[in-house]
Amino acid sequence: MPNIYQFFGGSHFAITWAEIRALQFYKRSKLEDCDKHLKICSFFDKFFWDYVIANTLLVYSNLSKEKVLDMFNFMGGSLKVASYAAQNKSLSKLIHDSLGGIVKSNLAGNHDINKHGSNEHSDDITKIKIRLNFYNFSKNDFETAINIIREQKKAYKQKNILIKFVGDINMPFVNTASSKKYLQKQIPEFNITFDDSKKLYVLTRTLGVQNFDLFETLEFNRPERDMKIGMMPIKLAFIMLNLANLKKNDGFWDPMCGVGTLIMAGILKKLYSYGSDVNFIALAKAKHNIDWLLKTGLTNSAKFRIFKFDIFRNPKNNKILRDIIRFGRFDAIVTEGYLGKPRKKPFVNKRQLNMQLREIEKLYSAFLKTVSRLIFPGKRVVFTVPIYKTIFNNKVSWVMPNIDINKHRYKIVKYNTGDLVWRNKKSNVARKLFILEKIK
Ligand SMILES: C[S@@+](CC[C@H](N)C(=O)[O-])C[C@H]1O[C@@H](n2cnc3c(N)ncnc32)[C@H](O)[C@@H]1O
């Protein structure tokens, strides 16, 4: 049975959305089913089969919940994933009907936590614990919801059914950490999201939350981090691998691997992960990080190679790359390239800015030329380019180097989700994401 999943966006929605589109949760041959299946499908994008509500994305899919959760474990963009349950223009009816459904399945003795509700029976009193979140609610709507819930609770109490809403129902905001806590206690969580444009409410049930324990371990517990090289967020590493269209056991190359964040993410995703760098110290650190990863037991196998290579050189002069060219080539190139010299302040000097831009342009031009020889047409190159914060005449602007994409026969893969820029609030250097495909 096809399903609709709801993904809750993180800090960079355009990138989160592109990651979801790249993962292709839909099957093209089955698209017509969606319309027949549910009315809401008529709002969906007719190519990608998704629909944005507030900071969340509804995605039509033929994949099972288990499969989606499996993929979700290694997705960097979304905070939470849920499966569609109901929709209604009337908030009162939606809450009424959904509580009715939960109670009914509890009374039917349905203890299957995967269906509805967490229940306890004692002395003819049924206690049901659930958690409910509201997204994109106005203050008015929120107060209405709370009143409806109060009335419903009273009505059920008279029938000896105690419904307990766990967590702080008065706080209409996203707190994924607490979602995880309740899910672990097997207390089901529901979400109601208000769709401004269609004026309707959508109810979904949470399946899982972001694997942030793993992400924090990888980011903060690994032995080698290097502020000088630049700290690549592990979430971004998973996102970039997902944008590269890679299947299990495919091989990718990160030719500017630094201390190996992408290589660690690739190993966890069961990819053949090749990392190279011009800097020996970075390579030793990458190796150290990977050894640590293997020791943690987070993975029981790792297929990787770390080697020295300068992106300005001819790959045919490198034994590993020569063999790759001869026997197969990579399924994708994924790299967070050099970001320029570390910067504590925005550029205020035009000459310095231009020097930095020219250095980056030369490096990325060499990168695109070199890697084009290592992949076949149809394969992807996913990389970031630095964008610099500048202040000239008291005006802030962000400047990007000029990278000639077409020169080495690539086309840009477009997901039309907005500007793919990864920018942290305080940083003076942002990263622009590029997804290219090699053409003949
Ligand atoms: C921003 S860092 C990459 C960080 C990496 N993603 C990580 O997680 O550690 C950029 C890397 O590019 C490398 N690099 C710069 N110029 C290079 C070149 N010509 N060939 C290969 N690597 C180069 C630097 O040594 C540096 O480690």
CSV table of C-alpha atoms in Angstrom, one decimal, residues 52-434:
chain,number,residue,atom,x,y,z
A,52,VAL,CA,5.7,21.5,1.0
A,53,ILE,CA,3.7,22.4,4.1
A,54,ALA,CA,5.4,25.0,6.4
A,55,ASN,CA,8.9,23.7,7.1
A,56,THR,CA,7.9,20.1,6.2
A,57,LEU,CA,7.7,18.0,3.1
A,58,LEU,CA,5.0,15.4,2.3
A,59,VAL,CA,6.4,12.7,0.0
A,60,TYR,CA,4.4,10.1,-1.8
A,61,SER,CA,6.2,6.7,-1.8
A,62,ASN,CA,5.9,3.1,-2.5
A,63,LEU,CA,8.6,2.2,0.0
A,64,SER,CA,7.7,0.5,3.3
A,65,LYS,CA,8.0,2.3,6.6
A,66,GLU,CA,11.0,0.0,7.5
A,67,LYS,CA,12.8,0.9,4.3
A,68,VAL,CA,12.2,4.6,4.8
A,69,LEU,CA,13.4,4.4,8.4
A,70,ASP,CA,16.5,2.6,7.2
A,71,MET,CA,17.3,5.4,4.7
A,72,PHE,CA,16.4,8.0,7.3
A,73,ASN,CA,19.2,6.8,9.6
A,74,PHE,CA,21.8,8.2,7.2
A,75,MET,CA,20.0,11.4,6.1
A,76,GLY,CA,21.5,14.6,7.3
A,77,GLY,CA,18.8,17.2,6.4
A,78,SER,CA,15.5,16.2,8.1
A,79,LEU,CA,14.9,16.2,11.9
A,80,LYS,CA,12.0,13.7,11.9
A,81,VAL,CA,10.0,11.5,9.6
A,82,ALA,CA,6.3,10.5,10.1
A,83,SER,CA,3.7,8.7,8.1
A,84,TYR,CA,0.5,10.2,6.9
A,85,ALA,CA,-2.7,9.4,8.8
A,86,ALA,CA,-5.5,11.8,8.0
A,87,GLN,CA,-6.3,15.3,6.8
A,88,ASN,CA,-9.3,17.7,7.4
A,89,LYS,CA,-10.3,21.3,6.9
A,90,SER,CA,-11.8,21.2,10.4
A,91,LEU,CA,-9.3,21.0,13.2
A,92,SER,CA,-12.0,19.9,15.6
A,93,LYS,CA,-13.1,17.0,13.3
A,94,LEU,CA,-9.5,15.9,12.8
A,95,ILE,CA,-8.7,15.8,16.5
A,96,HIS,CA,-12.1,14.2,17.2
A,97,ASP,CA,-11.8,11.5,14.6
A,98,SER,CA,-8.1,10.7,15.3
A,99,LEU,CA,-8.7,10.4,19.0
A,100,GLY,CA,-11.7,8.2,18.2
A,101,GLY,CA,-9.5,6.0,16.1
A,102,ILE,CA,-6.8,5.6,18.7
A,103,VAL,CA,-9.3,4.8,21.5
A,104,LYS,CA,-11.1,2.3,19.3
A,105,SER,CA,-8.0,0.4,18.4
A,106,ASN,CA,-7.1,0.3,22.1
A,107,LEU,CA,-10.5,-0.9,23.2
A,108,ALA,CA,-10.3,-3.6,20.6
A,109,GLY,CA,-7.4,-4.9,22.6
A,110,ASN,CA,-5.0,-3.9,19.9
A,111,HIS,CA,-1.7,-3.9,21.8
A,112,ASP,CA,0.3,-3.5,18.6
A,113,ILE,CA,2.3,-0.4,19.2
A,114,ASN,CA,2.7,0.0,15.4
A,115,LYS,CA,-1.0,0.6,15.0
A,116,HIS,CA,-2.3,3.1,17.6
A,117,GLY,CA,-1.8,4.2,21.1
A,118,SER,CA,0.1,3.0,24.2
A,119,ASN,CA,-2.4,1.5,26.6
A,120,GLU,CA,-2.8,0.1,30.1
A,121,HIS,CA,-5.9,-1.5,31.4
A,122,SER,CA,-6.8,-1.7,35.1
A,123,ASP,CA,-10.1,-1.9,36.9
A,124,ASP,CA,-12.1,-1.2,33.8
A,125,ILE,CA,-10.2,2.0,33.3
A,126,THR,CA,-8.3,2.3,30.1
A,127,LYS,CA,-5.3,4.6,30.2
A,128,ILE,CA,-3.9,5.8,26.9
A,129,LYS,CA,-0.7,7.8,26.6
A,130,ILE,CA,0.0,9.8,23.4
A,131,ARG,CA,2.0,12.8,22.4
A,132,LEU,CA,0.7,15.4,20.1
A,133,ASN,CA,2.7,18.2,18.3
A,134,PHE,CA,1.4,21.2,16.4
A,135,TYR,CA,3.2,22.8,13.5
A,136,ASN,CA,2.6,26.1,11.8
A,137,PHE,CA,-0.3,26.9,14.2
A,138,SER,CA,-1.4,30.4,14.8
A,139,LYS,CA,-2.0,31.3,18.5
A,140,ASN,CA,-5.7,31.2,17.9
A,141,ASP,CA,-5.6,27.7,16.3
A,142,PHE,CA,-3.4,26.5,19.1
A,143,GLU,CA,-5.8,27.7,21.8
A,144,THR,CA,-8.7,26.1,19.9
A,145,ALA,CA,-6.8,22.8,19.7
A,146,ILE,CA,-6.1,22.8,23.4
A,147,ASN,CA,-9.8,23.5,24.1
A,148,ILE,CA,-10.9,20.7,21.8
A,149,ILE,CA,-8.5,18.3,23.5
A,150,ARG,CA,-9.7,19.3,27.0
A,151,GLU,CA,-13.3,18.6,26.0
A,152,GLN,CA,-12.5,15.3,24.4
A,153,LYS,CA,-10.5,14.2,27.5
A,154,LYS,CA,-13.5,15.0,29.7
A,155,ALA,CA,-15.9,13.2,27.4
A,156,TYR,CA,-13.7,10.1,27.4
A,157,LYS,CA,-13.1,10.2,31.1
A,158,GLN,CA,-16.8,9.7,31.7
A,159,LYS,CA,-16.5,6.5,29.7
A,160,ASN,CA,-13.6,5.4,31.9
A,161,ILE,CA,-11.0,6.2,29.3
A,162,LEU,CA,-8.1,8.4,30.5
A,163,ILE,CA,-6.2,10.0,27.8
A,164,LYS,CA,-2.9,11.4,28.9
A,165,PHE,CA,-0.9,13.8,26.6
A,166,VAL,CA,2.7,13.4,27.5
A,167,GLY,CA,5.3,16.2,27.2
A,168,ASP,CA,4.4,19.8,27.4
A,169,ILE,CA,1.3,20.2,25.3
A,170,ASN,CA,1.4,23.9,25.9
A,171,MET,CA,4.6,24.3,23.9
A,172,PRO,CA,3.9,24.2,20.2
A,173,PHE,CA,7.4,23.8,19.0
A,174,VAL,CA,9.6,21.1,17.6
A,175,ASN,CA,11.7,19.3,20.1
A,176,THR,CA,13.1,16.2,18.4
A,177,ALA,CA,15.2,15.1,21.4
A,178,SER,CA,12.0,14.7,23.5
A,179,SER,CA,10.3,12.9,20.6
A,180,LYS,CA,13.0,10.3,20.7
A,181,LYS,CA,12.6,9.9,24.4
A,182,TYR,CA,8.9,9.1,24.1
A,183,LEU,CA,9.3,6.9,21.1
A,184,GLN,CA,11.8,4.8,23.1
A,185,LYS,CA,9.1,4.4,25.7
A,186,GLN,CA,6.8,3.2,23.0
A,187,ILE,CA,4.5,6.2,23.4
A,188,PRO,CA,3.1,7.1,20.0
A,189,GLU,CA,3.6,10.6,18.7
A,190,PHE,CA,1.3,12.4,16.3
A,191,ASN,CA,1.8,15.7,14.5
A,192,ILE,CA,-0.8,18.1,13.2
A,193,THR,CA,0.5,20.5,10.6
A,194,PHE,CA,-1.5,23.4,9.3
A,195,ASP,CA,-1.2,24.0,5.5
A,196,ASP,CA,-1.6,27.8,5.0
A,197,SER,CA,-2.3,27.7,1.3
A,198,LYS,CA,-5.0,25.0,1.3
A,199,LYS,CA,-6.3,25.8,4.7
A,200,LEU,CA,-6.2,22.2,5.9
A,201,TYR,CA,-4.8,20.2,8.8
A,202,VAL,CA,-2.7,17.1,8.2
A,203,LEU,CA,-2.2,14.4,10.8
A,204,THR,CA,0.9,12.2,10.7
A,205,ARG,CA,2.4,9.7,13.1
A,206,THR,CA,6.1,9.9,13.9
A,207,LEU,CA,8.2,7.0,12.7
A,208,GLY,CA,11.7,8.1,13.8
A,209,VAL,CA,13.9,11.1,14.6
A,210,GLN,CA,17.3,12.1,13.3
A,211,ASN,CA,20.2,9.8,14.2
A,212,PHE,CA,21.7,12.6,16.2
A,213,ASP,CA,23.4,10.3,18.8
A,214,LEU,CA,25.5,8.9,15.9
A,215,PHE,CA,26.1,12.3,14.4
A,216,GLU,CA,27.3,13.8,17.7
A,217,THR,CA,29.6,10.8,18.3
A,218,LEU,CA,31.1,11.1,14.8
A,219,GLU,CA,31.5,14.9,15.2
A,220,PHE,CA,32.7,15.3,18.8
A,221,ASN,CA,34.2,11.9,19.9
A,222,ARG,CA,36.5,11.2,16.9
A,223,PRO,CA,40.1,11.8,17.7
A,224,GLU,CA,41.0,14.2,14.9
A,225,ARG,CA,39.4,17.4,14.2
A,226,ASP,CA,41.1,20.3,12.5
A,227,MET,CA,40.0,23.9,12.8
A,228,LYS,CA,42.6,25.0,10.3
A,229,ILE,CA,41.4,22.6,7.6
A,230,GLY,CA,37.8,23.5,8.4
A,231,MET,CA,35.1,21.5,10.2
A,232,MET,CA,32.8,19.8,7.9
A,233,PRO,CA,29.4,19.1,9.6
A,234,ILE,CA,28.8,15.3,9.5
A,235,LYS,CA,25.2,16.0,8.5
A,236,LEU,CA,26.4,17.8,5.4
A,237,ALA,CA,28.6,14.8,4.6
A,238,PHE,CA,25.6,12.4,4.6
A,239,ILE,CA,23.6,14.9,2.6
A,240,MET,CA,26.3,15.2,-0.1
A,241,LEU,CA,26.5,11.4,-0.4
A,242,ASN,CA,22.8,11.2,-0.7
A,243,LEU,CA,22.9,13.8,-3.5
A,244,ALA,CA,25.4,11.8,-5.4
A,245,ASN,CA,23.0,9.0,-6.4
A,246,LEU,CA,25.0,6.2,-4.9
A,247,LYS,CA,23.8,2.7,-4.2
A,248,LYS,CA,25.2,0.3,-1.5
A,249,ASN,CA,28.7,-0.9,-2.5
A,250,ASP,CA,29.2,1.9,-5.1
A,251,GLY,CA,32.5,3.6,-5.0
A,252,PHE,CA,33.1,7.4,-4.6
A,253,TRP,CA,36.2,9.5,-4.4
A,254,ASP,CA,36.8,12.5,-2.2
A,255,PRO,CA,40.0,14.1,-3.7
A,256,MET,CA,40.2,16.8,-0.9
A,257,CYS,CA,39.4,14.5,2.0
A,258,GLY,CA,41.0,16.5,4.8
A,259,VAL,CA,40.6,14.6,8.1
A,260,GLY,CA,38.1,12.2,6.4
A,261,THR,CA,34.5,13.3,7.4
A,262,LEU,CA,33.1,12.1,4.1
A,263,ILE,CA,35.1,8.9,4.2
A,264,MET,CA,33.7,8.0,7.6
A,265,ALA,CA,30.1,8.8,6.4
A,266,GLY,CA,30.8,6.7,3.2
A,267,ILE,CA,32.0,3.7,5.3
A,268,LEU,CA,28.9,3.8,7.4
A,269,LYS,CA,26.8,3.9,4.3
A,270,LYS,CA,28.6,0.8,3.0
A,271,LEU,CA,30.2,2.6,0.1
A,272,TYR,CA,33.7,2.0,-1.3
A,273,SER,CA,35.2,5.2,0.0
A,274,TYR,CA,38.4,6.6,-1.6
A,275,GLY,CA,40.0,9.7,0.0
A,276,SER,CA,43.0,11.6,-1.1
A,277,ASP,CA,44.6,14.9,-0.2
A,278,VAL,CA,47.7,16.9,-1.0
A,279,ASN,CA,48.5,17.2,2.7
A,280,PHE,CA,50.2,14.3,4.5
A,281,ILE,CA,49.2,15.5,7.9
A,282,ALA,CA,45.5,15.6,6.9
A,283,LEU,CA,45.8,12.1,5.5
A,284,ALA,CA,47.4,10.7,8.7
A,285,LYS,CA,44.5,12.3,10.7
A,286,ALA,CA,41.9,10.8,8.3
A,287,LYS,CA,43.5,7.4,8.8
A,288,HIS,CA,43.4,7.9,12.6
A,289,ASN,CA,39.7,8.8,12.5
A,290,ILE,CA,38.9,5.8,10.4
A,291,ASP,CA,40.8,3.5,12.8
A,292,TRP,CA,38.7,5.0,15.6
A,293,LEU,CA,35.5,4.5,13.7
A,294,LEU,CA,36.3,0.8,13.3
A,295,LYS,CA,37.2,0.5,17.0
A,296,THR,CA,33.9,2.0,18.1
A,297,GLY,CA,32.0,-0.9,16.6
A,298,LEU,CA,29.7,1.5,14.7
A,299,THR,CA,30.5,-0.6,11.6
A,300,ASN,CA,31.9,-4.1,11.2
A,301,SER,CA,33.3,-3.6,7.8
A,302,ALA,CA,35.0,-0.8,6.0
A,303,LYS,CA,36.0,-0.6,2.3
A,304,PHE,CA,38.3,2.4,1.9
A,305,ARG,CA,41.6,3.7,0.6
A,306,ILE,CA,43.4,6.8,1.7
A,307,PHE,CA,46.2,8.1,-0.5
A,308,LYS,CA,48.2,11.2,-1.4
A,309,PHE,CA,47.3,13.1,-4.5
A,310,ASP,CA,47.5,16.7,-5.7
A,311,ILE,CA,44.4,17.6,-7.7
A,312,PHE,CA,46.6,19.7,-10.1
A,313,ARG,CA,48.5,16.5,-11.2
A,314,ASN,CA,47.7,14.1,-13.9
A,315,PRO,CA,45.7,11.1,-12.4
A,316,LYS,CA,47.4,8.7,-14.9
A,317,ASN,CA,50.6,9.3,-12.9
A,318,ASN,CA,49.1,7.9,-9.8
A,319,LYS,CA,49.0,4.1,-9.5
A,320,ILE,CA,45.6,3.9,-7.7
A,321,LEU,CA,43.9,6.3,-10.1
A,322,ARG,CA,45.4,4.8,-13.1
A,323,ASP,CA,44.0,1.4,-12.1
A,324,ILE,CA,40.6,3.0,-11.5
A,325,ILE,CA,40.6,4.6,-14.9
A,326,ARG,CA,41.6,1.3,-16.5
A,327,PHE,CA,39.2,-1.1,-14.6
A,328,GLY,CA,36.0,0.8,-13.8
A,329,ARG,CA,36.0,4.5,-12.7
A,330,PHE,CA,34.1,5.9,-9.7
A,331,ASP,CA,30.3,6.0,-9.3
A,332,ALA,CA,30.6,9.6,-8.0
A,333,ILE,CA,33.0,12.2,-6.9
A,334,VAL,CA,32.0,13.9,-3.6
A,335,THR,CA,34.1,16.5,-1.9
A,336,GLU,CA,34.0,19.5,0.4
A,337,GLY,CA,36.8,21.3,-1.3
A,338,TYR,CA,39.3,23.8,0.1
A,339,LEU,CA,37.6,26.8,1.7
A,340,GLY,CA,40.5,29.2,1.5
A,341,LYS,CA,42.5,30.5,4.4
A,342,PRO,CA,40.7,30.3,7.7
A,343,ARG,CA,38.9,33.6,8.4
A,344,LYS,CA,37.9,35.2,11.6
A,345,LYS,CA,36.6,38.3,9.9
A,346,PRO,CA,34.7,39.2,6.7
A,347,PHE,CA,36.8,40.5,3.8
A,348,VAL,CA,37.1,44.3,3.9
A,349,ASN,CA,40.0,44.5,1.4
A,350,LYS,CA,39.1,44.0,-2.3
A,351,ARG,CA,42.7,43.0,-3.3
A,352,GLN,CA,42.8,40.3,-0.6
A,353,LEU,CA,39.3,39.1,-1.7
A,354,ASN,CA,40.3,38.9,-5.3
A,355,MET,CA,43.5,37.0,-4.5
A,356,GLN,CA,41.5,34.4,-2.5
A,357,LEU,CA,38.8,34.2,-5.3
A,358,ARG,CA,41.5,33.5,-8.0
A,359,GLU,CA,43.2,30.8,-5.8
A,360,ILE,CA,39.8,29.0,-5.4
A,361,GLU,CA,38.9,29.4,-9.1
A,362,LYS,CA,42.2,27.8,-10.2
A,363,LEU,CA,41.9,24.9,-7.7
A,364,TYR,CA,38.3,24.1,-8.6
A,365,SER,CA,38.9,24.4,-12.3
A,366,ALA,CA,41.8,21.8,-11.9
A,367,PHE,CA,39.4,19.7,-9.7
A,368,LEU,CA,36.7,19.6,-12.4
A,369,LYS,CA,39.2,18.8,-15.1
A,370,THR,CA,40.9,16.0,-13.2
A,371,VAL,CA,37.8,14.3,-11.8
A,372,SER,CA,36.1,14.3,-15.2
A,373,ARG,CA,38.6,11.7,-16.3
A,374,LEU,CA,37.6,9.4,-13.4
A,375,ILE,CA,33.9,9.1,-14.0
A,376,PHE,CA,31.7,8.0,-16.9
A,377,PRO,CA,28.8,10.1,-18.4
A,378,GLY,CA,25.7,10.1,-16.2
A,379,LYS,CA,27.7,10.0,-13.0
A,380,ARG,CA,27.7,12.8,-10.5
A,381,VAL,CA,30.1,15.2,-9.0
A,382,VAL,CA,28.8,16.8,-5.8
A,383,PHE,CA,31.0,19.5,-4.2
A,384,THR,CA,30.9,22.7,-2.2
A,385,VAL,CA,32.4,26.0,-3.2
A,386,PRO,CA,33.2,28.6,-0.6
A,387,ILE,CA,31.3,31.9,-0.5
A,388,TYR,CA,32.8,34.8,1.4
A,389,LYS,CA,31.3,37.4,3.5
A,390,THR,CA,32.5,40.9,2.6
A,391,ILE,CA,31.9,44.3,4.0
A,392,PHE,CA,32.6,47.2,1.6
A,393,ASN,CA,31.3,50.7,2.4
A,394,ASN,CA,29.4,49.3,5.4
A,395,LYS,CA,27.4,47.0,3.1
A,396,VAL,CA,27.5,43.2,3.7
A,397,SER,CA,27.4,40.9,0.7
A,398,TRP,CA,28.4,37.4,-0.1
A,399,VAL,CA,30.8,36.7,-3.0
A,400,MET,CA,31.3,33.5,-4.8
A,401,PRO,CA,34.3,32.5,-7.0
A,402,ASN,CA,33.5,32.2,-10.7
A,403,ILE,CA,33.6,28.4,-11.5
A,404,ASP,CA,33.3,27.4,-15.2
A,405,ILE,CA,31.1,24.3,-15.0
A,406,ASN,CA,30.6,23.8,-18.7
A,407,LYS,CA,34.3,23.7,-19.7
A,408,HIS,CA,34.8,20.1,-18.8
A,409,ARG,CA,31.4,18.7,-20.0
A,410,TYR,CA,29.1,18.7,-17.0
A,411,LYS,CA,25.5,19.8,-16.6
A,412,ILE,CA,24.0,21.0,-13.4
A,413,VAL,CA,21.4,18.7,-11.8
A,414,LYS,CA,18.4,20.8,-10.8
A,415,TYR,CA,16.1,19.9,-7.9
A,416,ASN,CA,14.5,23.4,-7.9
A,417,THR,CA,14.3,23.5,-4.1
A,418,GLY,CA,16.0,26.9,-3.7
A,419,ASP,CA,19.5,28.2,-3.0
A,420,LEU,CA,21.7,25.3,-1.9
A,421,VAL,CA,23.8,27.3,0.5
A,422,TRP,CA,25.0,25.9,3.8
A,423,ARG,CA,25.6,28.9,6.1
A,424,ASN,CA,26.1,29.0,9.8
A,425,LYS,CA,25.0,32.1,11.6
A,426,LYS,CA,28.4,33.4,12.8
A,427,SER,CA,30.6,32.1,10.0
A,428,ASN,CA,32.3,34.4,7.5
A,429,VAL,CA,32.5,31.6,4.9
A,430,ALA,CA,29.5,29.7,3.6
A,431,ARG,CA,29.4,26.7,1.3
A,432,LYS,CA,27.4,26.6,-2.0
A,433,LEU,CA,26.5,23.1,-3.0
A,434,PHE,CA,26.9,21.9,-6.6
